PDB file of C-alpha atoms in Angstrom:
ATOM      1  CA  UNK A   1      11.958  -9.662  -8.396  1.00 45.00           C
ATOM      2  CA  UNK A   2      15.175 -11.306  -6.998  1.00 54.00           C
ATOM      3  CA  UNK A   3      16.371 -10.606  -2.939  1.00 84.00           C
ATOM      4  CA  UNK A   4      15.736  -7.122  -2.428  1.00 89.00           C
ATOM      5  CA  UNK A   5      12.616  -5.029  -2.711  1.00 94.00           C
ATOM      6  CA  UNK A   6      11.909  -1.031  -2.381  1.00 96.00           C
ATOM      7  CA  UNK A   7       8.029  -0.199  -1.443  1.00 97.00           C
ATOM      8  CA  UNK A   8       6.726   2.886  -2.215  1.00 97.00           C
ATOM      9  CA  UNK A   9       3.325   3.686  -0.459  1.00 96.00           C
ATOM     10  CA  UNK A  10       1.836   6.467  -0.495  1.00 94.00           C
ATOM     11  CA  UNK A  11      -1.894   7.819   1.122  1.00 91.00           C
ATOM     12  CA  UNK A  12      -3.340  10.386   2.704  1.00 87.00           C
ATOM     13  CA  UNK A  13      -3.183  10.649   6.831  1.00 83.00           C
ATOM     14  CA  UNK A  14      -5.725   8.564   8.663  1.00 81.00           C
ATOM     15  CA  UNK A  15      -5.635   5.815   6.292  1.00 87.00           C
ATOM     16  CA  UNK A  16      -3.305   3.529   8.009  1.00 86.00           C
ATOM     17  CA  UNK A  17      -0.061   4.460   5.914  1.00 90.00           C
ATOM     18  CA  UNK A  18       2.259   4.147   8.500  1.00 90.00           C
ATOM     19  CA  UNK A  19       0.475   0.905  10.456  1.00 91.00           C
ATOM     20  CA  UNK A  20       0.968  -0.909   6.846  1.00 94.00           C
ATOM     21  CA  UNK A  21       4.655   0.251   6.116  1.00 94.00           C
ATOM     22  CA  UNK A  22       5.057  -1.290   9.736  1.00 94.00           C
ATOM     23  CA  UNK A  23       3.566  -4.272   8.915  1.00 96.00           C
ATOM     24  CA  UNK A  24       5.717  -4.577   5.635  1.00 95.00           C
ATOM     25  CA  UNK A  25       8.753  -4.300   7.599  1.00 95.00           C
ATOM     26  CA  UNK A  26       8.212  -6.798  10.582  1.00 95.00           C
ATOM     27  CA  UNK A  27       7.218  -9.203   7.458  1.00 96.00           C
ATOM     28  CA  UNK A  28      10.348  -8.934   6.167  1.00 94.00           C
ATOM     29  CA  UNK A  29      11.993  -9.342   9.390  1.00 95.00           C
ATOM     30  CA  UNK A  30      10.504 -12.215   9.867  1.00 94.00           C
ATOM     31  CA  UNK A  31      10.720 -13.869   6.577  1.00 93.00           C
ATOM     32  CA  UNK A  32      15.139 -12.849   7.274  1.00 93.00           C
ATOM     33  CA  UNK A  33      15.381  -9.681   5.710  1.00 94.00           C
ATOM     34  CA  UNK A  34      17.133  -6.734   6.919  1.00 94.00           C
ATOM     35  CA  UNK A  35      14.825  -3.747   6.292  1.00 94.00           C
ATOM     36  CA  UNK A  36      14.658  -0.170   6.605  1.00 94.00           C
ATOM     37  CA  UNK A  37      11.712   2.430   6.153  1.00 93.00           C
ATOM     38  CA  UNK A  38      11.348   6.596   6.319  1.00 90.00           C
ATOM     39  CA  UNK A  39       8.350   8.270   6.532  1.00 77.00           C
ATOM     40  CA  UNK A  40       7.403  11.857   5.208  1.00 74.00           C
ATOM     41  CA  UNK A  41       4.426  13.206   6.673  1.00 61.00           C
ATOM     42  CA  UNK A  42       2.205  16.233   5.225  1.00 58.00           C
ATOM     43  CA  UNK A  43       1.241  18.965   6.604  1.00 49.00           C
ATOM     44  CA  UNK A  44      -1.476  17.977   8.461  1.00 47.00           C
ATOM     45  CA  UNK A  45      -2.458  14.756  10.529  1.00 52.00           C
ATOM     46  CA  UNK A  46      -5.719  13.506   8.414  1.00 57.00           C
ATOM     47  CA  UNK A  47      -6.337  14.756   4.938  1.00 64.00           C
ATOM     48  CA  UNK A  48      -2.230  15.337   4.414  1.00 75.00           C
ATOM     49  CA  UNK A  49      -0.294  12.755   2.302  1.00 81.00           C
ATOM     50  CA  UNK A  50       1.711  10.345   3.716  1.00 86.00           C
ATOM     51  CA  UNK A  51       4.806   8.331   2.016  1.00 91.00           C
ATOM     52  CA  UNK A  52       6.961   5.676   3.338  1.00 93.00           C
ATOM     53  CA  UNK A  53      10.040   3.972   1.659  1.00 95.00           C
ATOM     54  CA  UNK A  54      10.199   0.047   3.391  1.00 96.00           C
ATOM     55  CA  UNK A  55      13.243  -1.516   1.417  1.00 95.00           C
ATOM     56  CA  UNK A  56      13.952  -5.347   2.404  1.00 95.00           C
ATOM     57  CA  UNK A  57      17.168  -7.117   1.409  1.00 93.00           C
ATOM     58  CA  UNK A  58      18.407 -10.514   1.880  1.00 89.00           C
ATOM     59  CA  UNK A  59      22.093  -9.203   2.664  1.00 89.00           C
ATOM     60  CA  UNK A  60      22.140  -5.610   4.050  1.00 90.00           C
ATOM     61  CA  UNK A  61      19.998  -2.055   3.376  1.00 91.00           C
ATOM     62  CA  UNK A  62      21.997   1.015   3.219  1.00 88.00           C
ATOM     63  CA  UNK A  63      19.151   3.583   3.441  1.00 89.00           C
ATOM     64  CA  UNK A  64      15.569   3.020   2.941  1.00 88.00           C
ATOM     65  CA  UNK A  65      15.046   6.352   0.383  1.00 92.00           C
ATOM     66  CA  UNK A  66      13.746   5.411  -2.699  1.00 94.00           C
ATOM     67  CA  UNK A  67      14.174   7.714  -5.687  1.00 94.00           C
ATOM     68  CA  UNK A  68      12.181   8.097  -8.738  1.00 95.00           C
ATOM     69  CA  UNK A  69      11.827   4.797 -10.766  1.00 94.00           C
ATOM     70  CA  UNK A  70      13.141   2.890  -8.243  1.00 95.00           C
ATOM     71  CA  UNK A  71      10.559   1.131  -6.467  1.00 96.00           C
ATOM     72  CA  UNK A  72       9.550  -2.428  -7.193  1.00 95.00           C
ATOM     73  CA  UNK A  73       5.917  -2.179  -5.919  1.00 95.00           C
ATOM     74  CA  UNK A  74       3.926   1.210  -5.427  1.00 96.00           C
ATOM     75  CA  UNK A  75       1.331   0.935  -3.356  1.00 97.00           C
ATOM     76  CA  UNK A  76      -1.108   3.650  -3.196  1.00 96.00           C
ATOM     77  CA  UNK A  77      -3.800   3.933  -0.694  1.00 96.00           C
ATOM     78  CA  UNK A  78      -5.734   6.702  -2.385  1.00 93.00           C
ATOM     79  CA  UNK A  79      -6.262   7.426  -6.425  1.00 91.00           C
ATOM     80  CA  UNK A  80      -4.507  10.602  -6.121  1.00 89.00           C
ATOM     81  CA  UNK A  81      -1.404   9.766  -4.646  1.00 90.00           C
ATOM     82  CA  UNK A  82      -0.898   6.754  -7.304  1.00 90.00           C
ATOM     83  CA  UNK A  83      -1.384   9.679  -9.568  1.00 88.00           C
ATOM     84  CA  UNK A  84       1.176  11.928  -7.588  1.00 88.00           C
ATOM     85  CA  UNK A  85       3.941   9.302  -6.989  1.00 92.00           C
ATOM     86  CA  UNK A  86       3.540   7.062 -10.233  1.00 91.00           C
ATOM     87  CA  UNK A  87       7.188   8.379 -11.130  1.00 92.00           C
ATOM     88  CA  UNK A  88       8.768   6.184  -8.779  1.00 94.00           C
ATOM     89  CA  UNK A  89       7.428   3.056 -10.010  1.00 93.00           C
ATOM     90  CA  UNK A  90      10.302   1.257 -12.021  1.00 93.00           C
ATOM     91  CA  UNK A  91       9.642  -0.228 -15.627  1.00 90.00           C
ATOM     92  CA  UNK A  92       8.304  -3.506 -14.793  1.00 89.00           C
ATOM     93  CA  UNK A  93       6.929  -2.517 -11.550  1.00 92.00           C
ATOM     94  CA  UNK A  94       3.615  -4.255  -9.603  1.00 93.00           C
ATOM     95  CA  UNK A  95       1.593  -1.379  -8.714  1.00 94.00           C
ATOM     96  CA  UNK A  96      -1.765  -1.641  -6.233  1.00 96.00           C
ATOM     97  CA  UNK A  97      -4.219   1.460  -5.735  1.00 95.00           C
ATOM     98  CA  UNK A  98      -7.040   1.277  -3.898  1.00 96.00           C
ATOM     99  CA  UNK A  99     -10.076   2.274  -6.062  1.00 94.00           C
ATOM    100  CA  UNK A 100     -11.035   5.212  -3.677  1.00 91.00           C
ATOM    101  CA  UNK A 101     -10.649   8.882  -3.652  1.00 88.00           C
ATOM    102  CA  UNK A 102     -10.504  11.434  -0.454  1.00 86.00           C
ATOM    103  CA  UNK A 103     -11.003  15.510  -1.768  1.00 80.00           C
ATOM    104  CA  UNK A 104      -8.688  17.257  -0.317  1.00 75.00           C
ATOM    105  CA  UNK A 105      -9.425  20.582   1.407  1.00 74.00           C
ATOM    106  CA  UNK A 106      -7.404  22.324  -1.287  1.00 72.00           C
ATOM    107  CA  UNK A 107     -10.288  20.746  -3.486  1.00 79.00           C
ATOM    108  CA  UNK A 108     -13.122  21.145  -0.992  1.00 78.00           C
ATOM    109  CA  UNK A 109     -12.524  24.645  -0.642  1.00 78.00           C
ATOM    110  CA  UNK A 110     -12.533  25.323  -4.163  1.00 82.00           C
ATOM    111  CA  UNK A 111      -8.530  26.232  -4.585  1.00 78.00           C
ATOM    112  CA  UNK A 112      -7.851  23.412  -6.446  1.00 81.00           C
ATOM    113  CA  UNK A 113      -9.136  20.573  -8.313  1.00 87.00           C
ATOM    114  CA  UNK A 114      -9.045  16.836  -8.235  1.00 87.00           C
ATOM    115  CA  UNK A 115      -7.826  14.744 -11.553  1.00 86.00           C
ATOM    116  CA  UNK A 116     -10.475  13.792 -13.782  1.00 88.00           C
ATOM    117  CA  UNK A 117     -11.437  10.096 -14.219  1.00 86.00           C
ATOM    118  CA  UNK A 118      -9.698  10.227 -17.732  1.00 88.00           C
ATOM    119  CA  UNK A 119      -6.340  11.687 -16.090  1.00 85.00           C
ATOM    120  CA  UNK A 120      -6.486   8.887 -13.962  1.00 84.00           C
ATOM    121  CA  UNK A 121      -6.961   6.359 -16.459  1.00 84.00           C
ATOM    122  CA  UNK A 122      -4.023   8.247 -18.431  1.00 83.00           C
ATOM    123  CA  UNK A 123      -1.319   7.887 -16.028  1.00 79.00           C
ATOM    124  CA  UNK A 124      -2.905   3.900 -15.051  1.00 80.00           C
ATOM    125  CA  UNK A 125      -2.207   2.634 -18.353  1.00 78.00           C
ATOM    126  CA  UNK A 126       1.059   4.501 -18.780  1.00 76.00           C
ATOM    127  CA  UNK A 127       1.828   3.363 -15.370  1.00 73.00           C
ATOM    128  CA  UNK A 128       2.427  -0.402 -15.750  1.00 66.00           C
ATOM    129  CA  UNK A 129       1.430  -3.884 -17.089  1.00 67.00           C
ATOM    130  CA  UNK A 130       1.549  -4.754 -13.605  1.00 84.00           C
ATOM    131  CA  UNK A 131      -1.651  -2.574 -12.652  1.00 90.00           C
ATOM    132  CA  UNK A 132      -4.108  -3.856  -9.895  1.00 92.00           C
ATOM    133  CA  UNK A 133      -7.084  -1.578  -9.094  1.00 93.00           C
ATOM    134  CA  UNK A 134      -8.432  -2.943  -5.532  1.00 96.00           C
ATOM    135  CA  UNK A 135     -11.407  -1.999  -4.132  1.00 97.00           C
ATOM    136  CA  UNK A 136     -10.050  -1.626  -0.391  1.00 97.00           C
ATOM    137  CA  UNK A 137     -11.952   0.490   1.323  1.00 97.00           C
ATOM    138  CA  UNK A 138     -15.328  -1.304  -0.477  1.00 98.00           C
ATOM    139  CA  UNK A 139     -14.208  -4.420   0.876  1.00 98.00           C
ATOM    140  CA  UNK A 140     -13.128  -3.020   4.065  1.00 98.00           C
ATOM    141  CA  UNK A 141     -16.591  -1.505   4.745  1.00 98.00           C
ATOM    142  CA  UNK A 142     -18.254  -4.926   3.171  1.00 97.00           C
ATOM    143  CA  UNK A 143     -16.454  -6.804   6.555  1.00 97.00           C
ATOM    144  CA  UNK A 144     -17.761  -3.751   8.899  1.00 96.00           C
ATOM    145  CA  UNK A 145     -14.767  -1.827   9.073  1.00 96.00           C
ATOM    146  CA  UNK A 146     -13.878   0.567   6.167  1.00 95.00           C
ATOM    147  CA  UNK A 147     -10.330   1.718   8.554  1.00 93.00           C
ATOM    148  CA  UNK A 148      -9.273  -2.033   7.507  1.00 96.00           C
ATOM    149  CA  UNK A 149      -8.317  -1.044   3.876  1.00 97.00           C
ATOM    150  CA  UNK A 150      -4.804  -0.609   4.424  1.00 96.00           C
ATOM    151  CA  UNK A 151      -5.028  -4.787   5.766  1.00 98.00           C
ATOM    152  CA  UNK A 152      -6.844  -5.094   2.185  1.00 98.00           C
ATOM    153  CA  UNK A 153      -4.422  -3.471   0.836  1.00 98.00           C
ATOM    154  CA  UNK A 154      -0.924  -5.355   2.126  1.00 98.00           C
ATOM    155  CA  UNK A 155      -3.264  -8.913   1.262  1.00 98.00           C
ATOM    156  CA  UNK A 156      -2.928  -7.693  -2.072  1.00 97.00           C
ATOM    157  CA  UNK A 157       0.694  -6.498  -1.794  1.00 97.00           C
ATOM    158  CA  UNK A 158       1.180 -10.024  -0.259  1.00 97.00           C
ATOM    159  CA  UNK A 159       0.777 -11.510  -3.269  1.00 96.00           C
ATOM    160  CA  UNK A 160       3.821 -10.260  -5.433  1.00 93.00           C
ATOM    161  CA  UNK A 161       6.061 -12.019  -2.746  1.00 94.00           C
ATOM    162  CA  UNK A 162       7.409 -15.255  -1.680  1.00 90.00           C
ATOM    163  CA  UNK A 163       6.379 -14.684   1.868  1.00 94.00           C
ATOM    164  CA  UNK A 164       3.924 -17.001   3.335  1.00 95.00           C
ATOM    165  CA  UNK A 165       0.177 -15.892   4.059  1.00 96.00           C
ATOM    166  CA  UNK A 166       0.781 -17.050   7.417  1.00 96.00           C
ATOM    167  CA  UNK A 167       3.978 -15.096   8.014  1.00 97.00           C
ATOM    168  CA  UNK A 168       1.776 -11.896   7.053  1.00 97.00           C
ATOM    169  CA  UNK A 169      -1.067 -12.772   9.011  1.00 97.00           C
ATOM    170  CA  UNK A 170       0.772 -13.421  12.296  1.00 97.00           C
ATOM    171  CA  UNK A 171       1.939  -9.743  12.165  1.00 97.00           C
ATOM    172  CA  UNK A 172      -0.795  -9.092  11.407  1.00 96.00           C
ATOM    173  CA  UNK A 173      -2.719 -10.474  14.319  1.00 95.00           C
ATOM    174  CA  UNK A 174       0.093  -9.350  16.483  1.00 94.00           C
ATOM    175  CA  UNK A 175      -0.539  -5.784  15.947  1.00 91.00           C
ATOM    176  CA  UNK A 176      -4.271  -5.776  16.502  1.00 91.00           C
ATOM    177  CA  UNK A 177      -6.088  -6.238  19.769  1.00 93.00           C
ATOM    178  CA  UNK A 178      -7.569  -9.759  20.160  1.00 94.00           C
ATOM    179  CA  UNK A 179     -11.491  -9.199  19.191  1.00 95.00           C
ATOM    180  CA  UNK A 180     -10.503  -6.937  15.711  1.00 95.00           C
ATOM    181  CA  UNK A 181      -8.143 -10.401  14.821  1.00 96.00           C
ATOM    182  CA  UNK A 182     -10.997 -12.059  12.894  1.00 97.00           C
ATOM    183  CA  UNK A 183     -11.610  -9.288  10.898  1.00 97.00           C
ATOM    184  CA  UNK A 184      -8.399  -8.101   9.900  1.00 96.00           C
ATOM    185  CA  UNK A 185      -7.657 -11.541   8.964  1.00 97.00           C
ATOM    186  CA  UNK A 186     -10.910 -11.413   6.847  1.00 98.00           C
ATOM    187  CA  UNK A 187      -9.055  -8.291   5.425  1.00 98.00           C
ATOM    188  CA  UNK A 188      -6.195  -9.613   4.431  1.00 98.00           C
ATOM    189  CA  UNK A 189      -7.476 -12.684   2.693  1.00 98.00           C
ATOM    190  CA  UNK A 190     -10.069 -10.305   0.769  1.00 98.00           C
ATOM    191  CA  UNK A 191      -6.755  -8.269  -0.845  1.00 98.00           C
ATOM    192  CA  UNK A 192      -5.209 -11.472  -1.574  1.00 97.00           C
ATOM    193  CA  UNK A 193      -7.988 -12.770  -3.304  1.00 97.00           C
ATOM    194  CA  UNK A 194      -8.790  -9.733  -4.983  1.00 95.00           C
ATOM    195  CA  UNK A 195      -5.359 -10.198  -6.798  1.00 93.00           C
ATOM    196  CA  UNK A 196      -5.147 -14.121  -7.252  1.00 87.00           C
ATOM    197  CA  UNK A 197      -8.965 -15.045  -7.623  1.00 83.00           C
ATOM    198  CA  UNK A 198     -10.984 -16.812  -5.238  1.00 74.00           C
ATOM    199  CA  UNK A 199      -8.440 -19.856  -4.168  1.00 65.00           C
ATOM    200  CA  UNK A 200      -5.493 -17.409  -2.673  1.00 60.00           C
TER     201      UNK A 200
END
């Protein structure tokens, strides 16, 4: 990827969407970029999905909406909703989904049904060469606080970019009340590592 980016992520509400699409765009203001971001909300606060376009450029961005097969990275905070917005992944694109699922109450309640592991798979290795399956919330929950997946997450994200660790992690740290700073930092090393291998 050259000077400008387009982010797709996508979750479901509660999981921190909106605190990582933040965190993606103060990195990019810090690292020079301009940036923009939208956010489309569902219906409801927790258990609705949740998208944000973040689009970083080293000269100027226009509008942060990002149509279908645009996006340079997807990242998808919920199997599902990699499932759901895999379309806007361009060929050639890095995409990150966290290996974790959330019913939702369509499914609960019995009016609909969730995609089968082998749909899953389907659309995974049609969706890019690019793939990472990350564990976030597992890792999360392994450092005491499964609500730090989305930090696992943007670790991982991290990775496909020629931002420094310690650009990411001072937004990081910025954002989060002094005593949660270890931990998120914990976080974000996790995703990075769970991308690059042990030394990133």
């Amino acid at each position: 990827m050259g000077k400008s980016y387009s982010f797709f992520l996508a979750g479901v509400g509660g999981q921190g969407t909106i605190l990582a699409s933040n965190v993606l765009a103060e990195a990019a203001l810090a690292a020079g970029f301009d940036v923009k971001k939208s956010e489309v909300h569902g219906m409801a606060q927790r258990g609705g999905s949740v998208n944000t376009h973040v689009r970083w450029d080293a000269k100027r961005v226009n509008s942060p909406l990002i149509g279908r097969g645009e996006a340079d990275i997807l990242l998808a905070f919920e199997e599902a909703e990699a499932l759901r917005y895999a379309e806007y992944l361009k060929p050639g694109g890095a995409a990150v989904v966290n290996q974790h699922i959330i019913e939702p109450i369509t499914v609960t309640s019995g009016g609909a049904r969730y995609p089968t592991e082998a749909e899953l798979q389907a659309v995974y290795g049609a969706l890019t060469a690019r793939l990472h399956i990350v564990p976030g919330t597992a890792i999360a929950a392994d450092l005491g606080a499964a609500r730090a997946a989305n930090v696992v997450l943007i670790g991982a994200l991290s990775t496909f970019l020629d931002v420094p660790a310690e650009t990411w992690l001072e937004v990081i740290e910025a954002r989060v009340p002094p005593k949660y700073r270890e931990l998120n930092r914990q976080a974000f090393l996790r995703g990075r590592q769970a991308v690059n291998g042990p030394e990133s």
